[in-house]
Amino acid sequence: MAVDTIFSKIVRGEIPADIVYQDDLVTAFRDINAQAPTHILVVPNHVVPGADDVTERDEAVLGRLFRVATAVARAEGIGQSGYRLIVNCGADGGQEVPHLHMHVLGGRPLGRMLPG
Ligand code: DGP
């Protein structure tokens, strides 16, 4: 059976989300727990559990993911003011959802990359 995640259900439209962009490879939607005025997640439409699971077959989707993340940032009006792209990986990386996703955060100064 194929691996399924909460983000897969969002991709397929089975649970509601504020989707801002979708194409054949990736989907972008607003994070339910926004940490900044702009907080959007960009995910591959197929499940890649995390950054550590990326393989050669994911190269096209990851290129698209990066391009869509930056296009979404520009569409949100933060292309010039700046933003942060984050991919959390695994327990120590703080990854909660086992479906690779890139956070697009901006709309205010985000400070240092890590606290402390
Ligand atoms: P991470 O810690 O990198 O795995 O971030 C997961 C993010 O996913 C977290 O910021 C909250 C968000 N999230 C979790 N469940 C949902 C959901 O059902 N809908 C939306 N829109 N975001 C979700």
Coordinates of C-alpha atoms and ligand atoms in Angstrom, one line a residue:
M1 CA 0.0 0.0 0.0
A2 CA 1.3 3.5 -0.9
V3 CA 2.4 5.7 2.0
D4 CA -0.2 8.3 2.8
T5 CA 0.2 11.5 4.8
I6 CA -2.0 14.4 5.9
F7 CA -0.3 16.4 3.1
S8 CA -1.2 13.8 0.6
K9 CA -4.8 14.3 1.6
I10 CA -4.4 18.1 1.1
V11 CA -2.8 17.5 -2.3
R12 CA -5.8 15.4 -3.3
G13 CA -8.3 17.8 -2.0
E14 CA -9.6 15.4 0.6
I15 CA -9.1 17.7 3.5
P16 CA -9.4 21.5 3.4
A17 CA -6.4 23.8 3.0
D18 CA -5.7 27.2 1.7
I19 CA -3.9 26.1 -1.5
V20 CA -2.1 29.0 -3.2
Y21 CA -0.6 27.0 -6.1
Q22 CA -0.7 23.5 -7.5
D23 CA 0.7 21.8 -10.6
D24 CA 1.5 18.3 -11.7
L25 CA 4.5 18.0 -9.3
V26 CA 4.0 20.2 -6.3
T27 CA 1.4 21.9 -4.1
A28 CA 1.7 25.0 -2.0
F29 CA -0.7 25.9 0.8
R30 CA -0.7 28.1 3.9
D31 CA 0.6 26.5 7.1
I32 CA -2.2 25.9 9.6
N33 CA 0.1 27.2 12.4
A34 CA 1.6 30.3 10.8
Q35 CA 4.9 31.6 12.4
A36 CA 5.1 34.7 10.2
P37 CA 2.8 36.9 8.1
T38 CA 3.6 34.7 5.2
H39 CA 4.0 31.0 6.0
I40 CA 3.4 28.7 3.2
L41 CA 4.4 25.0 2.7
V42 CA 5.4 23.6 -0.6
V43 CA 5.3 19.8 -0.9
P44 CA 5.9 17.2 -3.6
N45 CA 2.6 15.8 -4.7
H46 CA 4.0 12.3 -4.2
V47 CA 5.3 11.3 -0.8
V48 CA 9.0 11.7 -0.1
P49 CA 9.1 11.2 3.6
G50 CA 12.0 13.6 4.2
A51 CA 15.2 15.2 2.9
D52 CA 17.1 12.0 3.9
D53 CA 14.9 10.0 1.5
V54 CA 15.5 12.1 -1.6
T55 CA 16.8 10.1 -4.6
E56 CA 17.7 10.7 -8.2
R57 CA 14.2 10.3 -9.2
D58 CA 13.2 13.3 -7.1
E59 CA 15.5 15.8 -8.9
A60 CA 12.8 17.2 -11.1
V61 CA 10.3 17.7 -8.4
L62 CA 12.9 19.3 -6.1
G63 CA 13.8 21.8 -8.8
R64 CA 10.1 22.6 -9.2
L65 CA 9.7 22.8 -5.5
F66 CA 12.4 25.5 -5.2
R67 CA 11.1 27.5 -8.1
V68 CA 7.6 27.4 -6.8
A69 CA 8.7 28.4 -3.3
T70 CA 10.4 31.5 -4.7
A71 CA 7.5 32.3 -7.1
V72 CA 5.1 32.0 -4.1
A73 CA 7.3 34.4 -2.1
R74 CA 7.3 36.9 -4.9
A75 CA 3.5 36.5 -5.3
E76 CA 3.2 37.2 -1.6
G77 CA 5.1 40.5 -2.0
I78 CA 8.2 39.4 0.0
G79 CA 10.6 38.8 -2.9
Q80 CA 12.4 42.0 -2.3
S81 CA 12.1 42.3 1.5
G82 CA 13.4 38.7 1.9
Y83 CA 12.3 35.5 3.3
R84 CA 13.5 32.1 4.7
L85 CA 13.2 28.7 3.2
I86 CA 13.3 25.9 5.7
V87 CA 13.3 22.1 5.3
N88 CA 13.3 20.3 8.6
C89 CA 14.6 16.7 8.6
G90 CA 14.0 14.1 11.2
A91 CA 13.5 14.3 15.0
D92 CA 16.4 16.6 15.8
G93 CA 15.5 18.7 12.8
G94 CA 12.0 19.2 14.2
Q95 CA 10.2 17.5 11.4
E96 CA 6.6 16.7 12.4
V97 CA 5.0 15.6 9.2
P98 CA 6.8 12.8 7.3
H99 CA 6.2 14.3 3.9
L100 CA 9.0 16.5 2.6
H101 CA 8.0 20.1 2.7
M102 CA 9.7 23.5 2.3
H103 CA 8.5 26.3 4.6
V104 CA 8.4 29.7 3.0
L105 CA 8.5 32.3 5.8
G106 CA 8.5 36.1 5.6
G107 CA 6.7 39.3 6.0
R108 CA 8.7 40.4 9.0
P109 CA 12.4 40.3 10.1
L110 CA 13.0 36.7 11.0
G111 CA 16.0 37.2 13.2
R112 CA 18.8 34.7 13.7
M113 CA 18.5 31.3 12.1
L114 CA 18.5 29.5 15.4
P115 CA 17.6 30.9 18.8
G116 CA 20.4 31.5 21.2
Ligands
DGP1 P1 7.6 20.5 10.3 O1 7.8 20.7 11.7 O2 8.7 21.0 9.4 O3 7.2 19.0 10.0 O4 6.3 21.4 9.9 C1 5.0 20.9 9.7 C2 4.1 22.0 9.5 O5 2.9 21.5 9.0 C3 3.7 22.8 10.8 O6 4.2 24.1 10.7 C4 2.2 22.8 10.8 C5 1.8 22.3 9.5 N1 0.6 21.5 9.4 C6 0.5 20.3 10.1 N2 -0.7 19.8 9.8 C7 -1.3 20.6 8.9 C8 -2.6 20.6 8.2 O7 -3.4 19.7 8.4 N3 -2.8 21.7 7.4 C9 -1.9 22.7 7.2 N4 -2.3 23.7 6.4 N5 -0.7 22.7 7.8 C10 -0.4 21.7 8.7

